[in-house]
mmCIF file of C-alpha atoms in Angstrom:
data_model
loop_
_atom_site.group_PDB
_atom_site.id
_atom_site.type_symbol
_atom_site.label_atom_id
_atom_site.label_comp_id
_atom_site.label_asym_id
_atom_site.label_seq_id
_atom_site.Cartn_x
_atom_site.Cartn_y
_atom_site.Cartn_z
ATOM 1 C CA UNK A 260 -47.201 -48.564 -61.864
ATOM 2 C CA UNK A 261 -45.221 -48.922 -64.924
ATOM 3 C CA UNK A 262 -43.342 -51.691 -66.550
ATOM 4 C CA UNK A 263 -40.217 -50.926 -63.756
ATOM 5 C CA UNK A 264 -41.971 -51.726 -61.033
ATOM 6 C CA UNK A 265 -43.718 -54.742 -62.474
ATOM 7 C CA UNK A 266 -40.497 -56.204 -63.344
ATOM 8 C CA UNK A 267 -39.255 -55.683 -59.805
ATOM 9 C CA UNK A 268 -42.962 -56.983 -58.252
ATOM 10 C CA UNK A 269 -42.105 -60.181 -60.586
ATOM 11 C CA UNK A 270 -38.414 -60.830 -59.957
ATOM 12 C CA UNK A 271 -38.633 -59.786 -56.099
ATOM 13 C CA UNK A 272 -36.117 -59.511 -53.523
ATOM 14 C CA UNK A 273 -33.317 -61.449 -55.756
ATOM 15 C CA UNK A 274 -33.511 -58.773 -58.163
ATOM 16 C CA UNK A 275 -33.274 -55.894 -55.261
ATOM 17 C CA UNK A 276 -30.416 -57.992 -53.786
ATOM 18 C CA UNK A 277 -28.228 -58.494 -57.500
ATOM 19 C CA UNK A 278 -29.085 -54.300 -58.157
ATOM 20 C CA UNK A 279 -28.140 -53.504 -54.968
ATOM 21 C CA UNK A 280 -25.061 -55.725 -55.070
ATOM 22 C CA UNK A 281 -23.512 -54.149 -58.719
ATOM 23 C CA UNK A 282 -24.213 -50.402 -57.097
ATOM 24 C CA UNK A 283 -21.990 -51.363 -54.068
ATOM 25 C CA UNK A 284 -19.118 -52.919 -56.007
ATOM 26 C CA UNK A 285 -19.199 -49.329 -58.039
ATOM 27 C CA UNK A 286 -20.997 -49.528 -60.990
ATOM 28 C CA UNK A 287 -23.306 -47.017 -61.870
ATOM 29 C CA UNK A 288 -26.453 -49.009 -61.319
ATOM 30 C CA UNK A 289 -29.212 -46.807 -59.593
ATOM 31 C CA UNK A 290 -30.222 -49.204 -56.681
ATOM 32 C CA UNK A 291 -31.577 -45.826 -54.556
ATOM 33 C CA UNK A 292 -34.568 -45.940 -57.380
ATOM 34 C CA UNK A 293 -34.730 -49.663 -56.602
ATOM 35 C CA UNK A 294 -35.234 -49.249 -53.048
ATOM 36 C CA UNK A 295 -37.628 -46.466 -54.120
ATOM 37 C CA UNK A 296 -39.785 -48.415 -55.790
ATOM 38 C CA UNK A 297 -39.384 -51.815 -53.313
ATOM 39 C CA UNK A 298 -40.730 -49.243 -50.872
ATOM 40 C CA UNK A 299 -43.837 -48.591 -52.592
ATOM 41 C CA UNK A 300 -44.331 -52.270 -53.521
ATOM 42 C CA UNK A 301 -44.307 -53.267 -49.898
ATOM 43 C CA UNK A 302 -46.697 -50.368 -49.542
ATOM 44 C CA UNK A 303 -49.072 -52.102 -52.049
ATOM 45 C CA UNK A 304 -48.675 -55.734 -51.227
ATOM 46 C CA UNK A 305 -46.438 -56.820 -53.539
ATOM 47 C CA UNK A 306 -43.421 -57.091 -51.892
ATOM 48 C CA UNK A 307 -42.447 -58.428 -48.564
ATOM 49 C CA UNK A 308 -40.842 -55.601 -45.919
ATOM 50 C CA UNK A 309 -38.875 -58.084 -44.414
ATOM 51 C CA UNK A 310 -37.462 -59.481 -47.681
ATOM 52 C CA UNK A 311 -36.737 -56.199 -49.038
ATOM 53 C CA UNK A 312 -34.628 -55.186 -46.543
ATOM 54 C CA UNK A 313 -32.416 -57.949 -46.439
ATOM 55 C CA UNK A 314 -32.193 -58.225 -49.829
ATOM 56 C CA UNK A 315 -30.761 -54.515 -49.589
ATOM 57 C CA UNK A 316 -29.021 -54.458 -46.334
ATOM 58 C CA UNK A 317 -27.129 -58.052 -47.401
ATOM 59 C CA UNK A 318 -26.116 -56.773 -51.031
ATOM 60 C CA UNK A 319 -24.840 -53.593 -49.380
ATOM 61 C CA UNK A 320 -23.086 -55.720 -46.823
ATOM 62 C CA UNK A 321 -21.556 -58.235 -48.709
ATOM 63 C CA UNK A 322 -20.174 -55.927 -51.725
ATOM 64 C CA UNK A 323 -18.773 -53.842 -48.724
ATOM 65 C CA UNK A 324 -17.122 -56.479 -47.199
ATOM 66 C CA UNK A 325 -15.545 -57.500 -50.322
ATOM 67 C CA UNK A 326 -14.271 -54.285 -51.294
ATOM 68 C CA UNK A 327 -13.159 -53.970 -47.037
ATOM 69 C CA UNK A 328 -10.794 -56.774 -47.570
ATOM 70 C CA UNK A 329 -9.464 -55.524 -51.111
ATOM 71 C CA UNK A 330 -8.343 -52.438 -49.263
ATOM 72 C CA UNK A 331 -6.747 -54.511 -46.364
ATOM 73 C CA UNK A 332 -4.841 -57.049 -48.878
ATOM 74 C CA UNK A 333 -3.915 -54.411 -51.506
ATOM 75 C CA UNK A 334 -2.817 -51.441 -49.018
ATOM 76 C CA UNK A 335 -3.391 -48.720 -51.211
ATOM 77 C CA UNK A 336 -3.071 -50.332 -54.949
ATOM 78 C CA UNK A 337 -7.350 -50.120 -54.609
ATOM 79 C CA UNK A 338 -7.710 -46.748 -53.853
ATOM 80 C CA UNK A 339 -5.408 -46.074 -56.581
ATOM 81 C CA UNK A 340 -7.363 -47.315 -59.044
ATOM 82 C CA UNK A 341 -10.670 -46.396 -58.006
ATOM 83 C CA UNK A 342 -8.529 -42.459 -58.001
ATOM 84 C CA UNK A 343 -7.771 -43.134 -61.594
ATOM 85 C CA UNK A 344 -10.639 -41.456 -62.706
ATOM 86 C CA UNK A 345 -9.953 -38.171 -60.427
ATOM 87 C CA UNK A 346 -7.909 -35.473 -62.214
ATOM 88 C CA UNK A 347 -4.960 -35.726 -59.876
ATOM 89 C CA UNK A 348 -4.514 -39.391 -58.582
ATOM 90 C CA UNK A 349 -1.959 -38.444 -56.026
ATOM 91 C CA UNK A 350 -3.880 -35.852 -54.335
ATOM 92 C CA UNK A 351 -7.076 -38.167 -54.279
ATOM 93 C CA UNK A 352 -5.460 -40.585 -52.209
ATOM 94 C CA UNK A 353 -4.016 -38.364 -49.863
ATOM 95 C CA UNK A 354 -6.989 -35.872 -49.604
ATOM 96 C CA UNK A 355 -9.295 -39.232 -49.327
ATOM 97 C CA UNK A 356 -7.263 -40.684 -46.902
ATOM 98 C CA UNK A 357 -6.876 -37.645 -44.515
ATOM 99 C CA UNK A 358 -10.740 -36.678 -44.849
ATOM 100 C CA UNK A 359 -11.817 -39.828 -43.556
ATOM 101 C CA UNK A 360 -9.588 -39.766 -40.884
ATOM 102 C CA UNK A 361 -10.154 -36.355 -39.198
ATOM 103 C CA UNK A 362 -14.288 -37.298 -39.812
ATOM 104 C CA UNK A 363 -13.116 -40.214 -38.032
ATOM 105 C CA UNK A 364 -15.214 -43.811 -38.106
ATOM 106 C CA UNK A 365 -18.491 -42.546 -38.436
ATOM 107 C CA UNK A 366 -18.859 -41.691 -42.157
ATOM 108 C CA UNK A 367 -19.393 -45.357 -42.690
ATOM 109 C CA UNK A 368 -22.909 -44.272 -40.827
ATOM 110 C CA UNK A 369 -23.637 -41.404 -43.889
ATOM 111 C CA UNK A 370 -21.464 -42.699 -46.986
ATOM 112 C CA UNK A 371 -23.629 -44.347 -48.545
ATOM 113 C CA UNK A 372 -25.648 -41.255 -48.951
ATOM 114 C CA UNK A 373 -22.828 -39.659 -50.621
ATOM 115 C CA UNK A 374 -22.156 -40.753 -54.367
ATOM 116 C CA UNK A 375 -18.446 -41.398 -54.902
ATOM 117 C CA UNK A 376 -17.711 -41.966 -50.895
ATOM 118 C CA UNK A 377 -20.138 -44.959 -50.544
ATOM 119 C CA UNK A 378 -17.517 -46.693 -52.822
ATOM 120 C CA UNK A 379 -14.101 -45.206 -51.489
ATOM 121 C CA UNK A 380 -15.005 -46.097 -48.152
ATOM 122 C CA UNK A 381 -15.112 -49.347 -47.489
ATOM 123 C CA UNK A 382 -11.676 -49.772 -49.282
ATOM 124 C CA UNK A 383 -10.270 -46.804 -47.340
ATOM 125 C CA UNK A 384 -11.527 -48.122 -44.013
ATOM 126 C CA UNK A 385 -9.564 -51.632 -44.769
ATOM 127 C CA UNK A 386 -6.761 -49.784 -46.311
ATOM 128 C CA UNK A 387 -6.119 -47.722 -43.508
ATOM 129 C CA UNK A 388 -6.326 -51.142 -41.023
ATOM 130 C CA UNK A 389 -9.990 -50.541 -39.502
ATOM 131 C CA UNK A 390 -10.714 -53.197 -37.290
ATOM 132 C CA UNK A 391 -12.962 -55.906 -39.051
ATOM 133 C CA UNK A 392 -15.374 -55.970 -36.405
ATOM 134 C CA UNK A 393 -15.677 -52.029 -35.943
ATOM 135 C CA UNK A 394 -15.815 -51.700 -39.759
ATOM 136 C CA UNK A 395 -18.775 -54.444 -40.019
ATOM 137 C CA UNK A 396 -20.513 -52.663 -37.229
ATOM 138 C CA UNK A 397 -20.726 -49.271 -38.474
ATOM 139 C CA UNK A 398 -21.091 -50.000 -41.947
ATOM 140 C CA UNK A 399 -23.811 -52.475 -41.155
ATOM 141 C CA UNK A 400 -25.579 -49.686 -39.002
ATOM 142 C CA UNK A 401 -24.590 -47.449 -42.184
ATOM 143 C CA UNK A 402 -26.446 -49.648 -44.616
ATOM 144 C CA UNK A 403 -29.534 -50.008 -42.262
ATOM 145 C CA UNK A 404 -30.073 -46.546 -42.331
ATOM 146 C CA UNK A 405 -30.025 -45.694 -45.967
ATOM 147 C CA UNK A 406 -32.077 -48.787 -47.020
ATOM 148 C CA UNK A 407 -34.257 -48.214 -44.465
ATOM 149 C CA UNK A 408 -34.637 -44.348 -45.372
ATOM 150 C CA UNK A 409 -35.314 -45.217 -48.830
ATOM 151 C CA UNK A 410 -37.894 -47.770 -48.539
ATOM 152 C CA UNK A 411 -39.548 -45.700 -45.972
ATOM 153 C CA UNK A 412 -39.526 -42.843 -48.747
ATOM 154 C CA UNK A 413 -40.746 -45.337 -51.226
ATOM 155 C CA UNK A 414 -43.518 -46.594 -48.480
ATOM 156 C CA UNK A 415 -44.625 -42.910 -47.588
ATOM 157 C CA UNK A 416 -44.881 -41.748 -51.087
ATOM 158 C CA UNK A 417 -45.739 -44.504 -53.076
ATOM 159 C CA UNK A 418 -48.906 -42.621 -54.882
ATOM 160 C CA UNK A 419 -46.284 -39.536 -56.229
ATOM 161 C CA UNK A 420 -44.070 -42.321 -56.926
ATOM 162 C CA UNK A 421 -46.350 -44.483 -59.236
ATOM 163 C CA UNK A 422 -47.591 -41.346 -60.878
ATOM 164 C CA UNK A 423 -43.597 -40.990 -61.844
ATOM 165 C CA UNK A 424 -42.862 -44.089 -62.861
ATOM 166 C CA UNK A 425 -45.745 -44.506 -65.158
ATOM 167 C CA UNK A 426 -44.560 -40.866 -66.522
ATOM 168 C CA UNK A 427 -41.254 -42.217 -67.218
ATOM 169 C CA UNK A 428 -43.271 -45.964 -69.105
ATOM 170 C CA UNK A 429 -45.026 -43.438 -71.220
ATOM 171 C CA UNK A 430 -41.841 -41.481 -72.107
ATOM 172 C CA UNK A 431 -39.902 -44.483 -72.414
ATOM 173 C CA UNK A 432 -38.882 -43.648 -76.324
ATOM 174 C CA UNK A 433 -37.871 -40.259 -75.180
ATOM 175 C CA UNK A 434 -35.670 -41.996 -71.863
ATOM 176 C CA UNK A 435 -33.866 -44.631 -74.663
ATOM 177 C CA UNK A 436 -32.666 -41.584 -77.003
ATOM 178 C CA UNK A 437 -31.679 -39.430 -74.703
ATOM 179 C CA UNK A 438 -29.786 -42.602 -73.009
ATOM 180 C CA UNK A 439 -28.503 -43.191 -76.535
ATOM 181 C CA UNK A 440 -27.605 -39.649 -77.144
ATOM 182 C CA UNK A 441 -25.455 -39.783 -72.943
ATOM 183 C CA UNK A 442 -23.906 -42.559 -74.992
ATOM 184 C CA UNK A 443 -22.596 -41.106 -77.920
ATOM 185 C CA UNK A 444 -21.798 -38.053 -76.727
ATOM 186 C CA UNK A 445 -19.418 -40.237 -74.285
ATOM 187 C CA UNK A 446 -17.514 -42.293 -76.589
ATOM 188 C CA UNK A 447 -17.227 -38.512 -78.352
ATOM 189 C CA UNK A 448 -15.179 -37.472 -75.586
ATOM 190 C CA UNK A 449 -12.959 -40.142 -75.350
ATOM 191 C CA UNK A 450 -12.663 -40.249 -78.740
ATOM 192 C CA UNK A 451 -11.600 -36.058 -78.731
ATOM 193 C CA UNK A 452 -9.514 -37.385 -75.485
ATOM 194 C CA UNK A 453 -7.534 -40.036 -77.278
ATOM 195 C CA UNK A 454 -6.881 -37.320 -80.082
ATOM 196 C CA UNK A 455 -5.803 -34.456 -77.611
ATOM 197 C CA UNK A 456 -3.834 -37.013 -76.234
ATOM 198 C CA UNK A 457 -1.447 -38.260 -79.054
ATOM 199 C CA UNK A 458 1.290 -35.718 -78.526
ATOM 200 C CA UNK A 459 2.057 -37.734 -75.267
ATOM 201 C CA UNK A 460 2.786 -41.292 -77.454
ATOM 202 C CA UNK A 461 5.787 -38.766 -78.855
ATOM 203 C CA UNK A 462 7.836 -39.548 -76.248
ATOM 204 C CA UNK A 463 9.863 -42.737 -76.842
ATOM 205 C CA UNK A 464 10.057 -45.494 -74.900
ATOM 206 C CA UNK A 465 12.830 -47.808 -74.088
ATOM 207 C CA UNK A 466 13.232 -51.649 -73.009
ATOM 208 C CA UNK A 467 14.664 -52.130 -68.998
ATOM 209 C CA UNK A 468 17.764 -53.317 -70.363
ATOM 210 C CA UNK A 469 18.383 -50.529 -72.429
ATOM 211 C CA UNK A 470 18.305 -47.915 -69.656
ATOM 212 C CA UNK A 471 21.635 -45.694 -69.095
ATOM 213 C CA UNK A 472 20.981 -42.956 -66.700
ATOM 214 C CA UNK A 473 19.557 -41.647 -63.913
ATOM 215 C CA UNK A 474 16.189 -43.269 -63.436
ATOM 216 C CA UNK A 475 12.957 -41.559 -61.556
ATOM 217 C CA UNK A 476 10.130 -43.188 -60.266
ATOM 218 C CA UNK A 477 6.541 -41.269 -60.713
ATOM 219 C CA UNK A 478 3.859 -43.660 -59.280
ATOM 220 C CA UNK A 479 1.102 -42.088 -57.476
ATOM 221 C CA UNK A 480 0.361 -44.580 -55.083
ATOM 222 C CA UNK A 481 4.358 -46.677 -54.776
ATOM 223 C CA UNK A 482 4.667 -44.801 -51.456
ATOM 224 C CA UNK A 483 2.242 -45.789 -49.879
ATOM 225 C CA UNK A 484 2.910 -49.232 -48.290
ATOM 226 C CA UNK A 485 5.469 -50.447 -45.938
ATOM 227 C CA UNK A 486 6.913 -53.330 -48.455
ATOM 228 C CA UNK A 487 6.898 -51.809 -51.385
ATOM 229 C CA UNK A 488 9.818 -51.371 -53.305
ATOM 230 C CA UNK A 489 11.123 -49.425 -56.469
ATOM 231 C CA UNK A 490 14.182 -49.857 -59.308
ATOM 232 C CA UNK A 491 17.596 -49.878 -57.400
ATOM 233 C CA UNK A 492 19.103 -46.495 -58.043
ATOM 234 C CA UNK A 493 15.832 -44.302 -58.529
ATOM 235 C CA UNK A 494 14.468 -41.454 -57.324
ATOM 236 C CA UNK A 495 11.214 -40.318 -56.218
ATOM 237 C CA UNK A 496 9.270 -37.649 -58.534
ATOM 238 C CA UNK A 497 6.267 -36.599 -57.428
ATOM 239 C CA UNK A 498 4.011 -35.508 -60.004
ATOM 240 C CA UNK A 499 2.532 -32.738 -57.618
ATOM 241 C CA UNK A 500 5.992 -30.802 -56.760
ATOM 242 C CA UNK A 501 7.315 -31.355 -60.710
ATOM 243 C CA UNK A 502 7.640 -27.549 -60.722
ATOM 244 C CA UNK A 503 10.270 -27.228 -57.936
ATOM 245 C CA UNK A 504 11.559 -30.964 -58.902
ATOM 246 C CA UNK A 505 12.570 -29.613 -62.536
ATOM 247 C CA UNK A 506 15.542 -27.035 -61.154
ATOM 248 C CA UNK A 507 17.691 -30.287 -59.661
ATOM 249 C CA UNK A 508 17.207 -32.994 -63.044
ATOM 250 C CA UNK A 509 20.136 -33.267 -64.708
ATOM 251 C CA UNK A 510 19.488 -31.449 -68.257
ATOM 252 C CA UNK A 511 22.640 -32.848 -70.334
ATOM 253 C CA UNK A 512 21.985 -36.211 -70.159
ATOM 254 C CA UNK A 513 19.033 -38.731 -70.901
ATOM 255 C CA UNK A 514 16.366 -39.394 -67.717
ATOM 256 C CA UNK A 515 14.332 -42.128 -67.458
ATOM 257 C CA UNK A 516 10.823 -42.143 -66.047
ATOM 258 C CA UNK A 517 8.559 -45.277 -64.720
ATOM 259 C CA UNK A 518 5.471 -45.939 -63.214
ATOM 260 C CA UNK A 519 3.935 -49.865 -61.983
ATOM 261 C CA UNK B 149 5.293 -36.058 -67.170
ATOM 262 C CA UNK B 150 7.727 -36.968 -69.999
ATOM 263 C CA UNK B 151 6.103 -35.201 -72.308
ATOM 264 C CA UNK B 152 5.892 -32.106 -70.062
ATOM 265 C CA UNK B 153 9.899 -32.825 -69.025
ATOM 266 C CA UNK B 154 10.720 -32.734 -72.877
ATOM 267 C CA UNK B 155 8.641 -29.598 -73.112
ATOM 268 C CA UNK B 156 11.032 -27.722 -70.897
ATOM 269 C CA UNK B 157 14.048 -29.512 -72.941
ATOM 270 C CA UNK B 158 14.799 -32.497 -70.548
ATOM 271 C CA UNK B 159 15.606 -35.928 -72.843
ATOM 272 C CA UNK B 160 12.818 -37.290 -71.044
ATOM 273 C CA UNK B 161 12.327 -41.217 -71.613
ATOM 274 C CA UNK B 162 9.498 -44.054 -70.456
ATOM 275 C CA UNK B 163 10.911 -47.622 -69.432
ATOM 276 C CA UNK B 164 8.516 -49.586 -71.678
ATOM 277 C CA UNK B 165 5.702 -51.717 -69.228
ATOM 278 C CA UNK B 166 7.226 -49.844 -66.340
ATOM 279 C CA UNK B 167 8.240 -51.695 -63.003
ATOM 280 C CA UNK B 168 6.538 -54.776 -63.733
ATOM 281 C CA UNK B 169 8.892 -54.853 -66.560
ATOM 282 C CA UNK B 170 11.961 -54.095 -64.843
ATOM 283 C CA UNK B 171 11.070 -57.068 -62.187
ATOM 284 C CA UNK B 172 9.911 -59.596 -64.861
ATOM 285 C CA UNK B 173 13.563 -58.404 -66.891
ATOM 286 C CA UNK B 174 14.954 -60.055 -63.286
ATOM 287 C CA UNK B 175 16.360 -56.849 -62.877
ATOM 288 C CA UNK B 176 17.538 -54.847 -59.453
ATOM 289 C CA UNK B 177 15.069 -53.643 -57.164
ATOM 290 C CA UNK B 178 15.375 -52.014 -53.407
ATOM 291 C CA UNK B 179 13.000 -51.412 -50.665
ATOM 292 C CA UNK B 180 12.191 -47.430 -50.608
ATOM 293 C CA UNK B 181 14.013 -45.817 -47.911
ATOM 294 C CA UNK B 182 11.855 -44.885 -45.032
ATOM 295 C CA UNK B 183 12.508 -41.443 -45.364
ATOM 296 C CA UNK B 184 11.040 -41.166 -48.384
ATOM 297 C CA UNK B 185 7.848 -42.702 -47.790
ATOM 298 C CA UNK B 186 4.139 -40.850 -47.422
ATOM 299 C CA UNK B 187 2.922 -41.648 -44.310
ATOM 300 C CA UNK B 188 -1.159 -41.851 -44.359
ATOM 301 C CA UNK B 189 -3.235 -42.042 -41.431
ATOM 302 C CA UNK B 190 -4.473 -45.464 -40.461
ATOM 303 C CA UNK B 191 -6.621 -46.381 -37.579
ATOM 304 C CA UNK B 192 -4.613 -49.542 -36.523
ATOM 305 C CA UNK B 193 -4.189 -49.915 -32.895
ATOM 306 C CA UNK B 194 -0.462 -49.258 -32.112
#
């Protein structure tokens, strides 16, 4: 059933649990073929039910908790981060933030079906002060579901399955370049993105001390918790309302801009 | 944004390693008005 699924018939449950476990701390690590293919081992003998699914359900679980109580210690600083890669940082908090709330507690039962929110919500729920207990409840009943759904797919279909995953042993050459080729053509872009962005390392920068003028703060996420705090003196500027922001800077003189 | 502020002719400058700078420089900070914060939703019991 192809050298995949050997390798997971040999290494078992801990090798479901430590796939599982990178997927849910948000690397791109594609545990839903894992569970897949644990399905159709159990289907064939290989592979305990039982030890499959709590292999799955405790990876899940435990990089969920971890990434519950980043959100809770960090306030927002997580989210931020994890919106670094969205094209307007500011808005991805806020439109994250206000989604989950009005779908209320129960997208932890469907996130994990839904690539990008299975890792924004954990943080989100401890971010935005979900009870512990609640939080471990639904997302536990979350988990449940979508390793049980995909083992049961994996169990039910384990003859299409093995056809597909000896396809993909046999066109293993042809899987590695085109991998290598994904590879190259992303270090291209952030290559031509490093390039397209050099006009921005124009603008000069200056030591704390040095500063002499009105002084703006432009964090995306500095607004966020109750303690935080910002250089005496400054003033918010909010990369989203620049356009109306522009008409009250003071153009004669030098302004200052920071982030964290 | 600086570099979109000088585009429009503002003398648009970055403090160098930003706030964490500015703190480790020992330098003044103050807590952000309330006013001015962004109030999220959060599902803390009140």
């Amino acid at each position: 059933m192809g050298n995949w699924a050997e390798t997971l018939a040999r290494h078992g449950a801990g090798l479901l649990f430590a796939l599982c476990l990178v997927e849910a701390l948000g690397l791109p690590v594609p545990a839903a073929v894992a569970l897949l293919t644990a399905g159709a081992l159990v289907a064939l003998g290989k592979l305990a039910l039982l030890n499959a699914l709590l292999a799955g359900i405790a990876a899940f679980l435990l990089g969920d908790v971890v990434y519950f109580f980043l959100g809770r210690s960090t306030g927002w600083w997580l989210l931020g981060i994890l919106c670094r890669v969205s094209t307007n940082p500011d808005s991805c908090i806020l439109t994250s933030a206000e989604a989950f709330y009005r779908r209320g507690r129960a997208v932890l039962l469907f996130a994990k079906f839904v690539p990008g929110l299975n890792t924004m919500a954990p943080p989100l729920a401890g971010s935005m002060r979900m009870p512990f207990v609640q939080f471990l409840l639904l997302d536990l009943a979350g988990i449940i579901l979508y390793v049980g759904v995909y083992i049961g797919v994996g169990f039910a279909f384990r003859d299409l399955l093995a056809t597909l995953l000896d396809t993909m042993g046999r066109a293993g050459n042809v899987i590695e370049s085109i991998l290598f080729l994904a590879f190259l053509a992303w270090v291209s872009y952030r290559l031509w993105l490093t390039w397209k962005d050099r006009v921005y390392r124009a603008v000069p920068r200056v030591d704390s001390a040095d500063v002499d003028g009105p002084v703006f703060d432009v964090r995306s996420h500095g607004y966020y918790d109750a303690d935080s705090q910002r250089i005496q003196g400054s003033q918010r500027l909010e990369p989203n309302s620049l356009p109306d922001a522009i008409a009250t800077l003071p153009e004669a003189e030098k302004i200052y801009l920071y982030c964290t | 944004m600086a570099h979109i502020l000088r585009e429009k002719g503002f003398d648009a400058r970055v403090i160098r390693g930003g706030l964490n700078a500015w703190k480790k420089a020992g330098l003044p900070l103050e807590d952000i008005p309330a006013d001015d914060m962004v109030k999220l939703p959060t599902f803390a019991r009140r």
